[in-house]
Amino acid sequence: MKDTDMTTTPRYSTRLSRRTFLGAMVAGAGLIGLPFSLRAAPGATGPAIAFDGDALILAEGTLSRRDGASGWIELSAPAAGGILSLATHPGRPGRVAAGLTSGGIALSEDGGHGWEARSQGLPDAPVTAVTIAAAVPDTVYAAIRGDGLWKTEDAGRSWALAMDRPWLADGERDVTALASVDLATGMGGIWIYAGTELGLTRVPDCFCRWQDVQPGDAMDALASGKPAPSEAPLPEGEAINALVSAASLPTRLYAALPSGIWVSQDAGVVWSQKSNTRALAVAVHPANADRVVAITDDGLIQSRDGGANWTALARA
């Protein structure tokens, strides 16, 4: 493959005591028993990738940034620890939220050049996924390993628990990927989609309950009391390493899985496979839903046609 140019008020769970107990057990066990993909050394970085406007920010071993065709420059990582996850927002150029291996969130307002800790009130555990609310750049969601989903409405200056971890296959599951999807839920808000080690789920941002991704809105699901039949879901029981919604076309979702890169055109009801190479992270351009970059076992790759064709993207 040949490289080409680069342009351009929370609702609390009824299981709080159980959640706290499970979190303590995970911490006390030193993460023993967790899938290997969910472990990370305190100083490790990535893999994670995000667009900041036309620029790319890459956390993989080190932290780097590529603006247009000018090549990569190395950035200083947050002092608080290595990066597990990244999130940006098209309405706030330069703002980058990083979930840290050592616990907490770091925030940059200059495209990743400088960082400030924004972890006051968060549990002391790795942040496995982070996303910025599609309509409100000061609202950030963070998934805490062994704990739950946390929310800030003031860019990380204060945090509150929003939701327990999803309950899938008779157990609570850590969230491995997050995306704020700018689609109406039917309950006065939009959706938070979450990837887990066992697949995809979502919750309205009123945080009433996790539910399967299905046609219709959240009220339909609540009224029916049971999920609609699946149409063409992601592979059953497969971990989701990364998940992103295209800001310019919110119904378009991309997911990075061990089986490859998958895309949905209808907000996650029907999925199709666009690459069969193990994918670790994925990002989509904020103004062009067809422009995608992913970290895979083959290296850094990019597509300009929604995943139909891929070319290598050089790291040098």
mmCIF file of C-alpha atoms in Angstrom:
data_model
loop_
_atom_site.group_PDB
_atom_site.id
_atom_site.type_symbol
_atom_site.label_atom_id
_atom_site.label_comp_id
_atom_site.label_asym_id
_atom_site.label_seq_id
_atom_site.Cartn_x
_atom_site.Cartn_y
_atom_site.Cartn_z
ATOM 1 C CA MET A 1 0.000 0.000 0.000
ATOM 2 C CA LYS A 2 1.193 3.488 -0.812
ATOM 3 C CA ASP A 3 0.946 6.527 1.418
ATOM 4 C CA THR A 4 -1.078 9.448 0.119
ATOM 5 C CA ASP A 5 -1.268 13.106 1.163
ATOM 6 C CA MET A 6 -3.182 14.301 4.204
ATOM 7 C CA THR A 7 -5.054 17.586 3.794
ATOM 8 C CA THR A 8 -7.059 19.023 5.405
ATOM 9 C CA THR A 9 -28.461 16.000 36.476
ATOM 10 C CA PRO A 10 -27.076 12.429 36.531
ATOM 11 C CA ARG A 11 -29.247 9.441 37.403
ATOM 12 C CA TYR A 12 -27.508 7.151 39.814
ATOM 13 C CA SER A 13 -27.717 3.374 39.698
ATOM 14 C CA THR A 14 -29.503 1.258 42.267
ATOM 15 C CA ARG A 15 -26.427 -1.014 42.400
ATOM 16 C CA LEU A 16 -23.989 1.522 43.853
ATOM 17 C CA SER A 17 -22.807 -0.692 46.691
ATOM 18 C CA ARG A 18 -22.280 -3.602 44.290
ATOM 19 C CA ARG A 19 -20.443 -1.353 41.819
ATOM 20 C CA THR A 20 -18.152 -0.071 44.573
ATOM 21 C CA PHE A 21 -17.488 -3.626 45.766
ATOM 22 C CA LEU A 22 -16.633 -4.845 42.256
ATOM 23 C CA GLY A 23 -14.356 -1.871 41.689
ATOM 24 C CA ALA A 24 -12.501 -2.613 44.900
ATOM 25 C CA MET A 25 -12.140 -6.270 43.946
ATOM 26 C CA VAL A 26 -10.649 -5.341 40.550
ATOM 27 C CA ALA A 27 -8.248 -2.857 42.104
ATOM 28 C CA GLY A 28 -7.246 -5.280 44.805
ATOM 29 C CA ALA A 29 -6.631 -8.035 42.310
ATOM 30 C CA GLY A 30 -4.227 -5.912 40.325
ATOM 31 C CA LEU A 31 -6.416 -6.423 37.212
ATOM 32 C CA ILE A 32 -5.868 -10.195 37.373
ATOM 33 C CA GLY A 33 -8.606 -11.942 35.435
ATOM 34 C CA LEU A 34 -9.258 -9.076 33.031
ATOM 35 C CA PRO A 35 -8.829 -9.775 29.304
ATOM 36 C CA PHE A 36 -5.332 -8.974 28.118
ATOM 37 C CA SER A 37 -6.705 -6.258 25.803
ATOM 38 C CA LEU A 38 -8.018 -4.353 28.848
ATOM 39 C CA ARG A 39 -4.696 -4.218 30.690
ATOM 40 C CA ALA A 40 -2.142 -1.461 30.240
ATOM 41 C CA ALA A 41 1.151 -0.629 31.857
ATOM 42 C CA PRO A 42 1.039 2.703 33.730
ATOM 43 C CA GLY A 43 3.394 4.409 31.269
ATOM 44 C CA ALA A 44 1.981 2.885 28.091
ATOM 45 C CA THR A 45 0.464 5.127 25.431
ATOM 46 C CA GLY A 46 -2.347 4.144 23.106
ATOM 47 C CA PRO A 47 -3.277 2.893 20.739
ATOM 48 C CA ALA A 48 -5.690 5.772 20.135
ATOM 49 C CA ILE A 49 -6.259 8.232 17.306
ATOM 50 C CA ALA A 50 -8.434 11.307 16.726
ATOM 51 C CA PHE A 51 -8.900 14.112 14.220
ATOM 52 C CA ASP A 52 -8.488 17.697 15.445
ATOM 53 C CA GLY A 53 -9.890 19.532 12.442
ATOM 54 C CA ASP A 54 -7.690 18.436 9.528
ATOM 55 C CA ALA A 55 -4.894 17.333 11.855
ATOM 56 C CA LEU A 56 -4.389 13.851 13.271
ATOM 57 C CA ILE A 57 -3.368 13.105 16.851
ATOM 58 C CA LEU A 58 -1.897 9.656 17.400
ATOM 59 C CA ALA A 59 -1.129 7.924 20.684
ATOM 60 C CA GLU A 60 0.813 4.754 19.994
ATOM 61 C CA GLY A 61 3.948 4.297 22.040
ATOM 62 C CA THR A 62 4.482 8.058 21.885
ATOM 63 C CA LEU A 63 2.131 10.978 21.272
ATOM 64 C CA SER A 64 2.381 12.708 17.880
ATOM 65 C CA ARG A 65 0.473 15.063 15.599
ATOM 66 C CA ARG A 66 0.255 15.465 11.833
ATOM 67 C CA ASP A 67 -1.013 18.725 10.308
ATOM 68 C CA GLY A 68 -1.821 18.328 6.619
ATOM 69 C CA ALA A 69 1.084 17.012 4.573
ATOM 70 C CA SER A 70 3.765 18.509 6.808
ATOM 71 C CA GLY A 71 4.640 15.221 8.518
ATOM 72 C CA TRP A 72 4.464 14.059 12.109
ATOM 73 C CA ILE A 73 5.779 15.971 15.118
ATOM 74 C CA GLU A 74 6.191 14.434 18.557
ATOM 75 C CA LEU A 75 4.164 15.920 21.401
ATOM 76 C CA SER A 76 4.688 15.792 25.145
ATOM 77 C CA ALA A 77 2.269 13.351 26.744
ATOM 78 C CA PRO A 78 0.357 14.335 29.899
ATOM 79 C CA ALA A 79 2.527 14.248 32.997
ATOM 80 C CA ALA A 80 -0.081 12.228 34.882
ATOM 81 C CA GLY A 81 0.383 9.066 32.812
ATOM 82 C CA GLY A 82 0.099 7.292 29.486
ATOM 83 C CA ILE A 83 -2.921 7.647 27.198
ATOM 84 C CA LEU A 84 -5.543 4.936 26.705
ATOM 85 C CA SER A 85 -8.162 6.953 24.793
ATOM 86 C CA LEU A 86 -8.594 10.259 22.932
ATOM 87 C CA ALA A 87 -11.566 12.476 22.069
ATOM 88 C CA THR A 88 -11.956 15.779 20.198
ATOM 89 C CA HIS A 89 -14.869 18.013 19.167
ATOM 90 C CA PRO A 90 -15.417 19.778 15.819
ATOM 91 C CA GLY A 91 -16.979 22.785 17.549
ATOM 92 C CA ARG A 92 -13.936 23.351 19.776
ATOM 93 C CA PRO A 93 -10.770 23.111 17.638
ATOM 94 C CA GLY A 94 -7.694 22.346 19.709
ATOM 95 C CA ARG A 95 -9.572 20.692 22.558
ATOM 96 C CA VAL A 96 -8.365 17.137 23.166
ATOM 97 C CA ALA A 97 -9.483 14.925 26.051
ATOM 98 C CA ALA A 98 -7.234 12.026 26.998
ATOM 99 C CA GLY A 99 -8.122 9.097 29.226
ATOM 100 C CA LEU A 100 -5.079 8.030 31.213
ATOM 101 C CA THR A 101 -3.686 4.606 32.102
ATOM 102 C CA SER A 102 -2.876 5.798 35.607
ATOM 103 C CA GLY A 103 -6.398 7.128 36.101
ATOM 104 C CA GLY A 104 -8.136 10.398 35.343
ATOM 105 C CA ILE A 105 -8.476 12.759 32.404
ATOM 106 C CA ALA A 106 -6.041 15.253 30.913
ATOM 107 C CA LEU A 107 -7.314 18.104 28.742
ATOM 108 C CA SER A 108 -5.482 20.068 26.066
ATOM 109 C CA GLU A 109 -6.773 23.310 24.544
ATOM 110 C CA ASP A 110 -3.965 23.659 21.977
ATOM 111 C CA GLY A 111 -4.168 20.465 19.980
ATOM 112 C CA GLY A 112 -2.140 18.258 22.313
ATOM 113 C CA HIS A 113 0.875 20.509 22.872
ATOM 114 C CA GLY A 114 0.054 21.271 26.504
ATOM 115 C CA TRP A 115 -2.014 19.347 29.044
ATOM 116 C CA GLU A 116 -3.870 20.023 32.286
ATOM 117 C CA ALA A 117 -5.189 17.400 34.719
ATOM 118 C CA ARG A 118 -8.989 17.400 34.957
ATOM 119 C CA SER A 119 -9.591 14.466 37.280
ATOM 120 C CA GLN A 120 -11.031 15.997 40.449
ATOM 121 C CA GLY A 121 -13.612 13.562 41.833
ATOM 122 C CA LEU A 122 -12.877 10.669 39.438
ATOM 123 C CA PRO A 123 -12.036 7.204 40.804
ATOM 124 C CA ASP A 124 -8.380 6.282 40.754
ATOM 125 C CA ALA A 125 -8.539 3.732 37.928
ATOM 126 C CA PRO A 126 -7.662 3.698 34.203
ATOM 127 C CA VAL A 127 -9.996 5.595 31.850
ATOM 128 C CA THR A 128 -10.653 3.045 29.117
ATOM 129 C CA ALA A 129 -12.763 5.326 26.899
ATOM 130 C CA VAL A 130 -13.656 8.992 26.623
ATOM 131 C CA THR A 131 -16.009 11.012 24.418
ATOM 132 C CA ILE A 132 -17.102 14.647 24.213
ATOM 133 C CA ALA A 133 -20.845 15.294 23.944
ATOM 134 C CA ALA A 134 -21.801 15.972 20.328
ATOM 135 C CA ALA A 135 -23.808 19.128 21.078
ATOM 136 C CA VAL A 136 -22.015 20.436 24.192
ATOM 137 C CA PRO A 137 -18.185 20.563 24.077
ATOM 138 C CA ASP A 138 -17.868 21.143 27.837
ATOM 139 C CA THR A 139 -19.648 17.862 28.576
ATOM 140 C CA VAL A 140 -17.301 14.880 28.637
ATOM 141 C CA TYR A 141 -17.990 11.229 29.412
ATOM 142 C CA ALA A 142 -15.346 8.885 30.814
ATOM 143 C CA ALA A 143 -15.526 5.108 31.246
ATOM 144 C CA ILE A 144 -13.633 3.985 34.348
ATOM 145 C CA ARG A 145 -12.271 0.453 34.477
ATOM 146 C CA GLY A 146 -14.057 -1.608 37.114
ATOM 147 C CA ASP A 147 -16.382 1.272 38.004
ATOM 148 C CA GLY A 148 -18.815 2.903 35.550
ATOM 149 C CA LEU A 149 -19.568 5.839 33.274
ATOM 150 C CA TRP A 150 -18.777 9.302 34.658
ATOM 151 C CA LYS A 151 -19.828 12.728 33.382
ATOM 152 C CA THR A 152 -18.595 16.303 33.625
ATOM 153 C CA GLU A 153 -20.471 19.379 32.415
ATOM 154 C CA ASP A 154 -17.633 21.849 33.058
ATOM 155 C CA ALA A 155 -14.794 20.394 30.976
ATOM 156 C CA GLY A 156 -13.524 18.137 33.728
ATOM 157 C CA ARG A 157 -13.449 20.513 36.686
ATOM 158 C CA SER A 158 -15.983 18.340 38.508
ATOM 159 C CA TRP A 159 -17.310 14.831 37.854
ATOM 160 C CA ALA A 160 -20.307 12.722 38.885
ATOM 161 C CA LEU A 161 -21.259 9.107 38.288
ATOM 162 C CA ALA A 162 -23.751 8.875 35.401
ATOM 163 C CA MET A 163 -24.291 5.127 35.010
ATOM 164 C CA ASP A 164 -23.082 1.735 36.129
ATOM 165 C CA ARG A 165 -21.249 -0.412 33.618
ATOM 166 C CA PRO A 166 -23.444 -2.254 31.076
ATOM 167 C CA TRP A 167 -24.920 -5.563 32.223
ATOM 168 C CA LEU A 168 -24.287 -8.106 29.462
ATOM 169 C CA ALA A 169 -24.284 -11.921 29.572
ATOM 170 C CA ASP A 170 -25.051 -12.012 33.303
ATOM 171 C CA GLY A 171 -22.292 -9.649 34.342
ATOM 172 C CA GLU A 172 -21.128 -6.047 34.412
ATOM 173 C CA ARG A 173 -18.757 -5.281 31.535
ATOM 174 C CA ASP A 174 -16.109 -2.624 31.221
ATOM 175 C CA VAL A 175 -16.663 -0.083 28.469
ATOM 176 C CA THR A 176 -13.849 -0.226 25.913
ATOM 177 C CA ALA A 177 -15.112 2.470 23.507
ATOM 178 C CA LEU A 178 -17.466 5.472 23.653
ATOM 179 C CA ALA A 179 -19.183 7.693 21.083
ATOM 180 C CA SER A 180 -21.656 10.538 21.556
ATOM 181 C CA VAL A 181 -24.055 10.121 18.634
ATOM 182 C CA ASP A 182 -26.086 13.189 17.657
ATOM 183 C CA LEU A 183 -29.369 11.386 17.044
ATOM 184 C CA ALA A 184 -32.632 11.914 18.912
ATOM 185 C CA THR A 185 -33.533 9.205 21.418
ATOM 186 C CA GLY A 186 -37.240 10.067 21.619
ATOM 187 C CA MET A 187 -36.677 11.033 25.260
ATOM 188 C CA GLY A 188 -35.439 14.593 24.791
ATOM 189 C CA GLY A 189 -31.759 13.871 24.307
ATOM 190 C CA ILE A 190 -29.200 12.012 22.220
ATOM 191 C CA TRP A 191 -27.367 8.695 22.499
ATOM 192 C CA ILE A 192 -24.173 7.508 24.125
ATOM 193 C CA TYR A 193 -22.944 4.358 22.351
ATOM 194 C CA ALA A 194 -20.554 2.034 24.143
ATOM 195 C CA GLY A 195 -18.374 -0.816 23.016
ATOM 196 C CA THR A 196 -17.560 -3.597 25.456
ATOM 197 C CA GLU A 197 -15.578 -6.837 25.397
ATOM 198 C CA LEU A 198 -18.796 -8.590 24.305
ATOM 199 C CA GLY A 199 -20.199 -6.125 21.776
ATOM 200 C CA LEU A 200 -22.237 -2.943 21.385
ATOM 201 C CA THR A 201 -24.791 -1.254 23.638
ATOM 202 C CA ARG A 202 -26.121 2.268 24.147
ATOM 203 C CA VAL A 203 -27.875 4.525 26.638
ATOM 204 C CA PRO A 204 -29.873 7.760 26.227
ATOM 205 C CA ASP A 205 -28.052 10.714 27.758
ATOM 206 C CA CYS A 206 -30.785 10.898 30.392
ATOM 207 C CA PHE A 207 -29.141 7.663 31.624
ATOM 208 C CA CYS A 208 -32.297 5.627 32.257
ATOM 209 C CA ARG A 209 -30.866 2.238 31.221
ATOM 210 C CA TRP A 210 -28.515 0.516 28.802
ATOM 211 C CA GLN A 211 -30.242 -1.099 25.828
ATOM 212 C CA ASP A 212 -29.473 -3.009 22.657
ATOM 213 C CA VAL A 213 -29.031 -1.032 19.446
ATOM 214 C CA GLN A 214 -32.242 -1.491 17.486
ATOM 215 C CA PRO A 215 -34.487 0.394 15.049
ATOM 216 C CA GLY A 216 -36.627 3.146 16.525
ATOM 217 C CA ASP A 217 -36.078 5.270 19.624
ATOM 218 C CA ALA A 218 -35.620 4.684 23.323
ATOM 219 C CA MET A 219 -39.326 5.080 24.063
ATOM 220 C CA ASP A 220 -40.100 2.271 21.601
ATOM 221 C CA ALA A 221 -37.760 -0.025 23.498
ATOM 222 C CA LEU A 222 -39.189 0.926 26.882
ATOM 223 C CA ALA A 223 -42.762 0.397 25.650
ATOM 224 C CA SER A 224 -42.021 -2.983 24.084
ATOM 225 C CA GLY A 225 -40.117 -4.317 27.055
ATOM 226 C CA LYS A 226 -37.919 -6.404 24.790
ATOM 227 C CA PRO A 227 -35.394 -5.734 22.010
ATOM 228 C CA ALA A 228 -36.372 -5.842 18.365
ATOM 229 C CA PRO A 229 -34.823 -8.652 16.308
ATOM 230 C CA SER A 230 -31.257 -7.950 15.183
ATOM 231 C CA GLU A 231 -30.804 -7.223 11.477
ATOM 232 C CA ALA A 232 -27.065 -7.302 10.704
ATOM 233 C CA PRO A 233 -25.210 -6.644 13.969
ATOM 234 C CA LEU A 234 -21.519 -6.697 14.699
ATOM 235 C CA PRO A 235 -20.047 -10.172 15.266
ATOM 236 C CA GLU A 236 -21.569 -11.658 18.397
ATOM 237 C CA GLY A 237 -19.353 -11.698 21.461
ATOM 238 C CA GLU A 238 -16.461 -9.801 19.842
ATOM 239 C CA ALA A 239 -14.691 -6.992 21.675
ATOM 240 C CA ILE A 240 -15.018 -3.450 20.336
ATOM 241 C CA ASN A 241 -11.648 -1.718 20.535
ATOM 242 C CA ALA A 242 -12.824 1.683 19.269
ATOM 243 C CA LEU A 243 -16.019 3.346 18.090
ATOM 244 C CA VAL A 244 -16.640 6.696 16.393
ATOM 245 C CA SER A 245 -19.604 8.592 14.956
ATOM 246 C CA ALA A 246 -19.083 10.884 11.948
ATOM 247 C CA ALA A 247 -19.894 14.421 13.104
ATOM 248 C CA SER A 248 -20.945 15.425 9.577
ATOM 249 C CA LEU A 249 -23.204 12.361 9.212
ATOM 250 C CA PRO A 250 -24.149 11.024 12.676
ATOM 251 C CA THR A 251 -25.866 7.895 11.357
ATOM 252 C CA ARG A 252 -22.454 6.753 10.050
ATOM 253 C CA LEU A 253 -20.558 4.758 12.681
ATOM 254 C CA TYR A 254 -17.155 3.103 12.393
ATOM 255 C CA ALA A 255 -15.964 0.360 14.750
ATOM 256 C CA ALA A 256 -12.519 -1.202 15.224
ATOM 257 C CA LEU A 257 -12.682 -4.905 16.117
ATOM 258 C CA PRO A 258 -10.259 -7.844 16.169
ATOM 259 C CA SER A 259 -11.997 -9.007 12.970
ATOM 260 C CA GLY A 260 -11.372 -5.672 11.233
ATOM 261 C CA ILE A 261 -13.045 -2.333 10.547
ATOM 262 C CA TRP A 262 -16.821 -2.244 10.353
ATOM 263 C CA VAL A 263 -19.207 0.529 9.257
ATOM 264 C CA SER A 264 -22.886 1.219 9.825
ATOM 265 C CA GLN A 265 -24.933 3.693 7.780
ATOM 266 C CA ASP A 266 -27.994 3.584 10.059
ATOM 267 C CA ALA A 267 -26.642 4.283 13.552
ATOM 268 C CA GLY A 268 -25.580 0.752 14.338
ATOM 269 C CA VAL A 269 -28.497 -1.441 13.242
ATOM 270 C CA VAL A 270 -26.867 -2.847 10.100
ATOM 271 C CA TRP A 271 -23.076 -3.286 9.871
ATOM 272 C CA SER A 272 -20.757 -4.239 7.024
ATOM 273 C CA GLN A 273 -17.096 -5.228 7.189
ATOM 274 C CA LYS A 274 -14.677 -2.871 5.416
ATOM 275 C CA SER A 275 -11.356 -4.488 6.388
ATOM 276 C CA ASN A 276 -10.419 -7.907 7.744
ATOM 277 C CA THR A 277 -7.205 -6.785 9.433
ATOM 278 C CA ARG A 278 -7.331 -6.579 13.239
ATOM 279 C CA ALA A 279 -8.172 -2.969 14.104
ATOM 280 C CA LEU A 280 -7.124 -1.247 17.322
ATOM 281 C CA ALA A 281 -8.421 2.320 16.855
ATOM 282 C CA VAL A 282 -10.320 4.408 14.318
ATOM 283 C CA ALA A 283 -11.010 8.100 13.655
ATOM 284 C CA VAL A 284 -13.218 9.947 11.153
ATOM 285 C CA HIS A 285 -12.722 13.472 9.789
ATOM 286 C CA PRO A 286 -15.168 15.951 11.394
ATOM 287 C CA ALA A 287 -16.311 17.404 8.054
ATOM 288 C CA ASN A 288 -15.994 14.357 5.776
ATOM 289 C CA ALA A 289 -17.634 11.092 6.830
ATOM 290 C CA ASP A 290 -15.774 9.198 4.079
ATOM 291 C CA ARG A 291 -12.307 10.069 5.371
ATOM 292 C CA VAL A 292 -11.202 7.509 7.940
ATOM 293 C CA VAL A 293 -7.893 6.625 9.574
ATOM 294 C CA ALA A 294 -7.300 3.457 11.582
ATOM 295 C CA ILE A 295 -4.569 1.724 13.559
ATOM 296 C CA THR A 296 -4.370 -1.945 12.544
ATOM 297 C CA ASP A 297 -1.950 -4.842 12.706
ATOM 298 C CA ASP A 298 -0.770 -3.679 9.269
ATOM 299 C CA GLY A 299 0.074 -0.242 10.646
ATOM 300 C CA LEU A 300 -1.623 3.101 10.152
ATOM 301 C CA ILE A 301 -4.085 3.056 7.228
ATOM 302 C CA GLN A 302 -6.504 5.550 5.716
ATOM 303 C CA SER A 303 -9.545 5.584 3.440
ATOM 304 C CA ARG A 304 -11.104 8.461 1.517
ATOM 305 C CA ASP A 305 -14.181 6.535 0.369
ATOM 306 C CA GLY A 306 -15.777 5.335 3.589
ATOM 307 C CA GLY A 307 -13.643 2.238 3.919
ATOM 308 C CA ALA A 308 -14.081 0.773 0.429
ATOM 309 C CA ASN A 309 -10.357 1.198 -0.262
ATOM 310 C CA TRP A 310 -7.411 1.630 2.095
ATOM 311 C CA THR A 311 -3.839 2.906 1.710
ATOM 312 C CA ALA A 312 -0.942 2.994 4.155
ATOM 313 C CA LEU A 313 -0.226 6.197 6.023
ATOM 314 C CA ALA A 314 3.456 6.632 6.794
ATOM 315 C CA ARG A 315 4.515 7.380 10.367
ATOM 316 C CA ALA A 316 7.738 9.161 9.351
#
